[in-house]
Amino acid sequence: MSIDELDRLVEKLDLERKVRLLAGATVWSTHAEPGIGLRAMVTSDGPVGVRGEGWDERSTSLTLPSATALAATWDDDLVELLGGLLAAEARRKGVDVLLAPTLNLHRSPLGGRHFECYSEDPLLTGRIGAACVRGVQAGGVAATAKHYVANDSETERLTLDARVDERTLRELYLAPFEAAVEAGVWVVMSAYNGVNGTTMSESPLLADPLKEAWGFDGVVVSDWGGVRSTAPAARAAQDLAMPGPEGAWGEALVAAVRAGEVPEAAIDDKVRRLLRLASRVGALDLAADAPLTPLALPDPAEREGRDVRGEHGVQGEHDERGEHGVRGGHGEPGEHDSARALLRRAVAASTVLLRNEGSLLPLDPSRLRRVAVLGPNAAAARIQGGGSAGVYPMSVVSPLDGIREALSGTAEVLHRPGPHLDDRPTPLGTDNARNPLTGVPGVLVRLLDATGAEIHAEHRLTGRILEPARIDDAATVEIRALLSPEVDGLWELAVAGWGHVLLEADGRVLVDEEVERDTDDPATVHLSPPYRRAGFPVVAGRDVELVSRRRLDPDSGIASVLAADPPRRADEVELAAAVELARTCDAVIVVVGSTEEIENEGADRTHLDLPGRQDELVRAVAAANPATVVVVNSGGPMVLPWREEVPAVLLSWFPGQEAGHGLADVLFGRAEPGGRLPTTWADRALVSTVPEEGTLAYSEGLDIGYRAWLRRPAPPAYWFGYGLGYTSWSYEDVSVSWDVSSESALPVRVRLRNTGERAGREVVQVYLSRPETGVTRPTRWLAGYALADAGPGEVVEVTVDVPARAFQHWSAEHHAWRAEEGAFTVLAGRSAADLPLSAAVVLGTAPPTPREPSGERSLAVL
C-alpha cells in the first residue's frame, strides 16, 4: 500500500479517531473504523499453537513442539513449514496477528520461559525465528517478534531494568530481532522490562535501531499492559497499546496532543503503520471507504474492559463455532492428517539422542515381547510449557499411547508411574466428573448476580475455567459437578481463585476464605490463582456433588478452578512396583521431566534438578534392567546425575500433541533422532536471573551459554550443538577462499562421509575464532550451519554460507559494525566443542603461496 494511500486515509480521521485506533478495543482485538474500510484485527497467542480470542477448552488447536524443540531441529525449512501450519490455524480461527515467535535468548538455563525461546545463540535464534516469520506471513497472517528486548528473565519481569552494554546488546540480544526484520516481520512487541534505565514501551531503541537503522515499517505493539505512561510512550516509537479499551492512552493521549506534549505527526505515523498492517492481513478494504459517521462512545461493557460474548465465551465477527465450540473444523480430513504427519515429523526431527552405549537404540520390535513404560510423564506427558502461550490441544498422544500403538500385536506394553511427581491439584475433567443437570461428562458453570440468581449457565469440559462468559451483572462464578470416584478413601478437593472462594462437598462447607491478591503479574493473576485444599472421605462408585463459588471482585482476575485427587499410594510402594516391573521386561523406557511449577511464565527456576524422586527411579530401574532408555521431557536443561549410568538417553523437549507417535518413531528406528542441542546442558547455571534492587546486570557480556563454558576449566554435561544419530560420520575436509571481503558471505565447503550402516542426517556446524584480536571476543562463535543427508558409506559435500556479519563486531566508539583485517580461523564439525576441521581466512590481505592442504591444517578441539 502506497504512502499516498495511507496519507489519504489518515487525513480523513480527526484526532479522536486516530488515537482510538492506537489502543485495543478488547483484550484481543483492535478497533474498527468502517468509514475508511478498516475492520477490527484479532490477535492471539502463541508460539506452539493458535488459541484464538480467549481461553476455552472447547476451542482446540493443533499443538506444535516447544520453541526449544524447533530450534533443536536446526532445520529452517521444516520450521517454515510449521509456520505455515500456524498461519492456517490462525485463518481457521479468524486471527490476523499471531503473537510469536519469541526471540529472547537463553541467557540462563534458570529462565522460567526458556521453553518458549529458541536458543542461547543469536545466529541460531535469528535463523529459526526468521523461518517461522516467513512461514506465518506467507499465509497472510502477521508474525510478532517478541519481546523486544532483553526480556530474558521472569523474576520481576514487569519492572526489572536490564543493564546491557551497547556491544553486547547489538551482537547478542538485538541480533535475532534484526534477523526477523530482515525476514520482513510485520509486528514487533515491546517488552515489559526496562533496558539501561528506560522501560521498553518508552525506549529509544524502538526508534533506533528498529525503525531507523533496520527500516522496520510495521507496528510496535506493547506486551499486554506494557504501556504505563501517556506522553512518554506516545513520543516514543510505540504504536499500539494492548489490551483495551482502558489504558494509559485514549482520552489522556488526545489531551496530551492538544497540550503540545505529543506531536500529532507522531500519532499520524503510528496510524499509518497500523493501516499498513491491516492492508497486509486483509483487514483494510479500500472499496468500503465511505463518509465518516459521528464517533460513538464506547458502550458500558467496553468501558469496563469487557467484551460482549456469545454462548461459548468468545467475542467477535470471526466466531462461527459448531456445537463443540471449534470454529470451522480443520479443512478436509486429508488436511488434518497432513498437519498431524508434519507435527509427528517435527517430534522426531527435534529429539536429541544424548547417549547410546552399545547401540541399544533403535530398539528392534521383533526382539521384544514385554516392554515397561515407566515414569510420571509416560501416561500424561507434558507437551507444552505453562503460561500465556498455552493452548488446548486437538488431541494428545502420550509416550505410552505411542509405544503401545507401535508395538501392537508384537509386544505387551505395561505401565507404572513410579513416585508421584506433582502435588498441584488436578482440575475436574470428563474422565471423572459429570454435569449434575444433564449427566454429560464435564462440569456446569453458572454466573450469578448479586442476589445469587442465575443469569447464565453453560456446560464446560474442565474444572479449570480461565474465562467464563462475560456478563455485566455477574457477581459470582460457580462450578458444579458430580465427582465419580473410582477408589475409596480421603480425597483431596481444592478450589482456586482470588477474592472470596467457597468449596462444598455434598452440602458440607470445606473452604470459605478470602484470598488476597499478592501479585501484579498477569500470568499469575489470570492463569495461576492459588489453591485452597481440604480432605473429604468418599466411597468408590458413590457420586459426590462438588460446588465451588468465587466472587468476581474488581482486579481479581476471572480464573476459577475446581479440582479433585484420589488418595495416593506411598512413593516407596510405587517405586518398588516400577522396579519390579522393569526386572520382568525385555526393555524399559523411563519418561522423566519437569512440572508446571518449574517451567512456567512468571517465575524463574531456582535449580536445574528433576523434581521429586525421579533420579532415584532412573537409577533403580537401570540397576534392575540394563536395557533401559531414559526420555527427558522438559523444555530446558535439567541436571541428569545418572547420565553415565544408563545406556540410552533421549531428550524430547515439550513435543506437542504428536509426542508419543514421534517418540515411538525414534525408539524403533522408523526415524532418525534428528535434534542437536540449541543450548548448553550443564549441572549449574553460570549467570543469575534475579535482579538486585530492581537491576539485572548482564555483566557476563558476550559470554553466555557455550561461549561462557569454553572459558571454564571443566566442560558442561552436553555442549551446544551436540547430538548423536543412528549412524556415524567422518569429517574429511573443509575448503574456503583464503582472501575474503568483510562485506560478503563466505561459502565454506565441508566434505563428510557416512561411515555407518544406516542412512542419516548430520547438522554441519561452522564456527569462527580470531587468534589475535584487538577487541574482546568469545573463544569461538557460531557462524553458520547446514544439513547433510547421506546413505551408508556415501560422501557428501555441503556448503555453509557464513554471513559477513559473522566476521564483524559492534564498535561502541563508532556506533557501527566494524571488521578487523587479518586472520580468522574457520572451524567445522558437529558441536561447539567437537570441531575436527579448520582453515584460515584473511580479511583484506593476499593469501600466502602455496596454500597448505586442509587436511594438514586440521585441528581437533577438545
Short mmCIF file of N, CA, C and O in Angstrom, two decimals, residues 273-341:
data_model
loop_
_atom_site.label_atom_id
_atom_site.label_comp_id
_atom_site.label_asym_id
_atom_site.label_seq_id
_atom_site.Cartn_x
_atom_site.Cartn_y
_atom_site.Cartn_z
N ARG A 273 1.17 3.08 10.19
CA ARG A 273 1.72 1.74 10.40
C ARG A 273 0.60 0.74 10.69
O ARG A 273 0.62 -0.40 10.19
N LEU A 274 -0.37 1.15 11.49
CA LEU A 274 -1.49 0.26 11.78
C LEU A 274 -2.29 -0.06 10.52
O LEU A 274 -2.69 -1.21 10.30
N LEU A 275 -2.50 0.95 9.68
CA LEU A 275 -3.25 0.73 8.44
C LEU A 275 -2.45 -0.13 7.47
O LEU A 275 -3.02 -0.94 6.73
N ARG A 276 -1.13 0.05 7.44
CA ARG A 276 -0.29 -0.81 6.58
C ARG A 276 -0.42 -2.26 7.02
O ARG A 276 -0.53 -3.18 6.19
N LEU A 277 -0.39 -2.49 8.35
CA LEU A 277 -0.57 -3.85 8.87
C LEU A 277 -1.94 -4.39 8.46
O LEU A 277 -2.06 -5.55 8.02
N ALA A 278 -2.98 -3.57 8.59
CA ALA A 278 -4.33 -4.00 8.22
C ALA A 278 -4.39 -4.39 6.74
O ALA A 278 -5.03 -5.38 6.37
N SER A 279 -3.71 -3.62 5.91
CA SER A 279 -3.67 -3.94 4.49
C SER A 279 -3.00 -5.29 4.25
O SER A 279 -3.46 -6.10 3.43
N ARG A 280 -1.92 -5.56 4.99
CA ARG A 280 -1.18 -6.80 4.80
C ARG A 280 -1.98 -8.03 5.22
O ARG A 280 -1.83 -9.10 4.61
N VAL A 281 -2.81 -7.91 6.25
CA VAL A 281 -3.55 -9.08 6.74
C VAL A 281 -4.98 -9.14 6.18
O VAL A 281 -5.76 -10.02 6.56
N GLY A 282 -5.30 -8.20 5.27
CA GLY A 282 -6.63 -8.23 4.66
C GLY A 282 -7.72 -7.62 5.49
O GLY A 282 -8.90 -7.95 5.32
N ALA A 283 -7.35 -6.70 6.39
CA ALA A 283 -8.36 -6.06 7.26
C ALA A 283 -8.72 -4.67 6.79
O ALA A 283 -9.46 -3.96 7.47
N LEU A 284 -8.21 -4.25 5.62
CA LEU A 284 -8.49 -2.92 5.10
C LEU A 284 -9.07 -3.05 3.70
O LEU A 284 -8.41 -3.56 2.80
N ASP A 285 -10.29 -2.60 3.55
CA ASP A 285 -11.00 -2.70 2.27
C ASP A 285 -11.22 -1.29 1.74
O ASP A 285 -12.13 -0.58 2.19
N LEU A 286 -10.38 -0.89 0.80
CA LEU A 286 -10.48 0.48 0.29
C LEU A 286 -11.80 0.70 -0.44
O LEU A 286 -12.28 1.83 -0.53
N ALA A 287 -12.40 -0.38 -0.94
CA ALA A 287 -13.69 -0.24 -1.61
C ALA A 287 -14.78 0.15 -0.64
O ALA A 287 -15.83 0.67 -1.03
N ALA A 288 -14.55 -0.11 0.64
CA ALA A 288 -15.55 0.22 1.66
C ALA A 288 -15.35 1.62 2.22
O ALA A 288 -16.07 2.04 3.13
N ASP A 289 -14.36 2.34 1.70
CA ASP A 289 -14.08 3.70 2.14
C ASP A 289 -15.35 4.54 1.94
O ASP A 289 -15.93 4.58 0.87
N ALA A 290 -15.81 5.20 3.02
CA ALA A 290 -17.08 5.92 2.97
C ALA A 290 -17.01 7.13 3.88
O ALA A 290 -16.09 7.26 4.69
N PRO A 291 -18.00 8.03 3.78
CA PRO A 291 -18.01 9.17 4.70
C PRO A 291 -18.06 8.69 6.15
O PRO A 291 -18.69 7.69 6.48
N LEU A 292 -17.38 9.45 7.02
CA LEU A 292 -17.35 9.07 8.43
C LEU A 292 -18.63 9.44 9.12
O LEU A 292 -19.23 10.49 8.85
N THR A 293 -19.06 8.57 10.01
CA THR A 293 -20.22 8.86 10.85
C THR A 293 -19.72 9.39 12.18
O THR A 293 -18.54 9.23 12.53
N PRO A 294 -20.58 10.05 12.97
CA PRO A 294 -20.13 10.56 14.27
C PRO A 294 -19.52 9.44 15.11
O PRO A 294 -20.00 8.31 15.11
N LEU A 295 -18.45 9.77 15.81
CA LEU A 295 -17.76 8.79 16.64
C LEU A 295 -18.60 8.45 17.84
O LEU A 295 -18.95 9.32 18.64
N ALA A 296 -18.97 7.18 17.95
CA ALA A 296 -19.79 6.74 19.07
C ALA A 296 -18.93 6.49 20.29
O ALA A 296 -17.79 6.01 20.17
N LEU A 297 -19.46 6.81 21.46
CA LEU A 297 -18.74 6.50 22.69
C LEU A 297 -18.80 5.00 22.95
O LEU A 297 -19.76 4.33 22.55
N PRO A 298 -17.79 4.46 23.60
CA PRO A 298 -17.84 3.03 23.93
C PRO A 298 -19.04 2.71 24.80
O PRO A 298 -19.47 3.53 25.61
N ASP A 299 -19.59 1.51 24.59
CA ASP A 299 -20.70 1.12 25.46
C ASP A 299 -20.16 0.77 26.84
O ASP A 299 -18.96 0.63 27.05
N PRO A 300 -21.04 0.65 27.83
CA PRO A 300 -20.58 0.43 29.20
C PRO A 300 -19.71 -0.82 29.33
O PRO A 300 -18.72 -0.81 30.06
N ALA A 301 -20.06 -1.88 28.61
CA ALA A 301 -19.26 -3.10 28.72
C ALA A 301 -17.85 -2.84 28.24
O ALA A 301 -16.87 -3.30 28.83
N GLU A 302 -17.72 -2.05 27.13
CA GLU A 302 -16.40 -1.77 26.59
C GLU A 302 -15.62 -0.89 27.54
O GLU A 302 -14.43 -1.06 27.75
N ARG A 303 -16.29 0.10 28.17
CA ARG A 303 -15.60 0.98 29.10
C ARG A 303 -15.02 0.21 30.28
O ARG A 303 -14.02 0.60 30.85
N GLU A 304 -15.67 -0.88 30.66
CA GLU A 304 -15.19 -1.67 31.78
C GLU A 304 -14.19 -2.73 31.35
O GLU A 304 -13.81 -3.58 32.13
N GLY A 305 -13.78 -2.67 30.07
CA GLY A 305 -12.81 -3.66 29.60
C GLY A 305 -13.45 -5.00 29.35
O GLY A 305 -12.78 -6.02 29.31
N ARG A 306 -14.79 -5.03 29.19
CA ARG A 306 -15.47 -6.30 28.99
C ARG A 306 -15.89 -6.40 27.54
O ARG A 306 -16.33 -5.44 26.94
N ASP A 307 -15.80 -7.59 27.01
CA ASP A 307 -16.28 -7.81 25.65
C ASP A 307 -17.56 -8.63 25.73
O ASP A 307 -17.71 -9.50 26.56
N VAL A 308 -18.50 -8.29 24.88
CA VAL A 308 -19.79 -8.95 24.90
C VAL A 308 -19.65 -10.28 24.17
O VAL A 308 -19.36 -10.32 22.98
N ARG A 309 -19.84 -11.35 24.88
CA ARG A 309 -19.53 -12.66 24.32
C ARG A 309 -20.78 -13.47 24.08
O ARG A 309 -21.81 -13.29 24.70
N GLY A 310 -20.63 -14.42 23.20
CA GLY A 310 -21.70 -15.35 22.92
C GLY A 310 -21.70 -16.51 23.88
O GLY A 310 -21.00 -16.53 24.89
N GLU A 311 -22.43 -17.55 23.54
CA GLU A 311 -22.63 -18.69 24.43
C GLU A 311 -21.33 -19.36 24.82
O GLU A 311 -21.17 -19.81 25.95
N HIS A 312 -20.39 -19.42 23.92
CA HIS A 312 -19.15 -20.15 24.18
C HIS A 312 -18.03 -19.25 24.69
O HIS A 312 -16.91 -19.67 24.79
N GLY A 313 -18.34 -17.98 24.98
CA GLY A 313 -17.36 -17.15 25.66
C GLY A 313 -16.33 -16.50 24.78
O GLY A 313 -15.35 -15.99 25.27
N VAL A 314 -16.54 -16.48 23.46
CA VAL A 314 -15.58 -15.83 22.58
C VAL A 314 -16.31 -14.83 21.71
O VAL A 314 -17.30 -15.16 21.07
N GLN A 315 -15.80 -13.60 21.69
CA GLN A 315 -16.47 -12.50 21.02
C GLN A 315 -15.94 -12.29 19.62
O GLN A 315 -14.80 -12.59 19.33
N GLY A 316 -16.77 -11.71 18.77
CA GLY A 316 -16.23 -11.18 17.52
C GLY A 316 -16.86 -11.74 16.27
O GLY A 316 -17.47 -12.79 16.26
N GLU A 317 -16.67 -10.99 15.19
CA GLU A 317 -17.25 -11.37 13.91
C GLU A 317 -16.66 -12.66 13.36
O GLU A 317 -17.25 -13.29 12.52
N HIS A 318 -15.50 -13.06 13.87
CA HIS A 318 -14.83 -14.26 13.34
C HIS A 318 -15.35 -15.53 13.99
O HIS A 318 -14.97 -16.61 13.59
N ASP A 319 -16.18 -15.42 15.02
CA ASP A 319 -16.55 -16.59 15.80
C ASP A 319 -17.76 -17.28 15.20
O ASP A 319 -18.87 -16.83 15.34
N GLU A 320 -17.52 -18.38 14.50
CA GLU A 320 -18.61 -19.14 13.87
C GLU A 320 -18.44 -20.59 14.26
O GLU A 320 -17.99 -21.43 13.49
N ARG A 321 -18.79 -20.91 15.50
CA ARG A 321 -18.49 -22.22 16.02
C ARG A 321 -19.64 -23.19 15.84
O ARG A 321 -20.80 -22.82 15.80
N GLY A 322 -19.27 -24.45 15.80
CA GLY A 322 -20.25 -25.50 15.79
C GLY A 322 -20.58 -25.93 17.20
O GLY A 322 -20.21 -25.30 18.18
N GLU A 323 -21.28 -27.08 17.34
CA GLU A 323 -21.76 -27.49 18.65
C GLU A 323 -20.64 -27.82 19.61
O GLU A 323 -20.84 -27.78 20.82
N HIS A 324 -19.46 -28.14 19.12
CA HIS A 324 -18.35 -28.47 20.02
C HIS A 324 -17.46 -27.28 20.30
O HIS A 324 -16.43 -27.41 20.95
N GLY A 325 -17.83 -26.09 19.81
CA GLY A 325 -17.05 -24.91 20.11
C GLY A 325 -15.79 -24.76 19.29
O GLY A 325 -14.96 -23.92 19.60
N VAL A 326 -15.62 -25.54 18.23
CA VAL A 326 -14.43 -25.41 17.38
C VAL A 326 -14.86 -24.79 16.07
O VAL A 326 -15.70 -25.34 15.36
N ARG A 327 -14.29 -23.64 15.77
CA ARG A 327 -14.75 -22.89 14.60
C ARG A 327 -14.29 -23.55 13.31
O ARG A 327 -13.11 -23.72 13.06
N GLY A 328 -15.25 -23.95 12.52
CA GLY A 328 -14.97 -24.28 11.13
C GLY A 328 -14.21 -25.56 10.88
O GLY A 328 -13.84 -25.83 9.75
N GLY A 329 -13.90 -26.37 11.90
CA GLY A 329 -13.12 -27.59 11.67
C GLY A 329 -11.72 -27.26 11.21
O GLY A 329 -11.25 -26.15 11.32
N HIS A 330 -11.04 -28.23 10.66
CA HIS A 330 -9.68 -28.01 10.17
C HIS A 330 -9.60 -28.41 8.70
O HIS A 330 -8.75 -29.18 8.27
N GLY A 331 -10.51 -27.88 7.92
CA GLY A 331 -10.48 -28.18 6.49
C GLY A 331 -10.89 -29.62 6.23
O GLY A 331 -11.60 -30.26 6.98
N GLU A 332 -10.42 -30.16 5.13
CA GLU A 332 -10.73 -31.52 4.75
C GLU A 332 -9.98 -32.52 5.65
O GLU A 332 -8.93 -32.20 6.20
N PRO A 333 -10.52 -33.75 5.81
CA PRO A 333 -9.83 -34.75 6.63
C PRO A 333 -8.39 -34.96 6.22
O PRO A 333 -7.51 -35.10 7.05
N GLY A 334 -8.11 -34.97 4.93
CA GLY A 334 -6.74 -35.15 4.47
C GLY A 334 -5.82 -34.04 4.94
O GLY A 334 -4.65 -34.26 5.23
N GLU A 335 -6.38 -32.81 5.03
CA GLU A 335 -5.58 -31.68 5.50
C GLU A 335 -5.19 -31.89 6.96
O GLU A 335 -4.05 -31.61 7.36
N HIS A 336 -6.13 -32.38 7.76
CA HIS A 336 -5.83 -32.63 9.18
C HIS A 336 -4.80 -33.72 9.31
O HIS A 336 -3.87 -33.63 10.12
N ASP A 337 -4.93 -34.78 8.53
CA ASP A 337 -3.95 -35.87 8.57
C ASP A 337 -2.56 -35.37 8.18
O ASP A 337 -1.54 -35.76 8.77
N SER A 338 -2.51 -34.50 7.17
CA SER A 338 -1.24 -33.95 6.73
C SER A 338 -0.60 -33.10 7.82
O SER A 338 0.62 -33.15 8.04
N ALA A 339 -1.42 -32.32 8.54
CA ALA A 339 -0.91 -31.50 9.62
C ALA A 339 -0.35 -32.37 10.74
O ALA A 339 0.73 -32.09 11.28
N ARG A 340 -1.06 -33.42 11.08
CA ARG A 340 -0.57 -34.31 12.14
C ARG A 340 0.72 -35.01 11.72
O ARG A 340 1.63 -35.21 12.54
N ALA A 341 0.81 -35.38 10.46
CA ALA A 341 2.04 -36.00 9.97
C ALA A 341 3.22 -35.05 10.07
O ALA A 341 4.34 -35.46 10.43
#
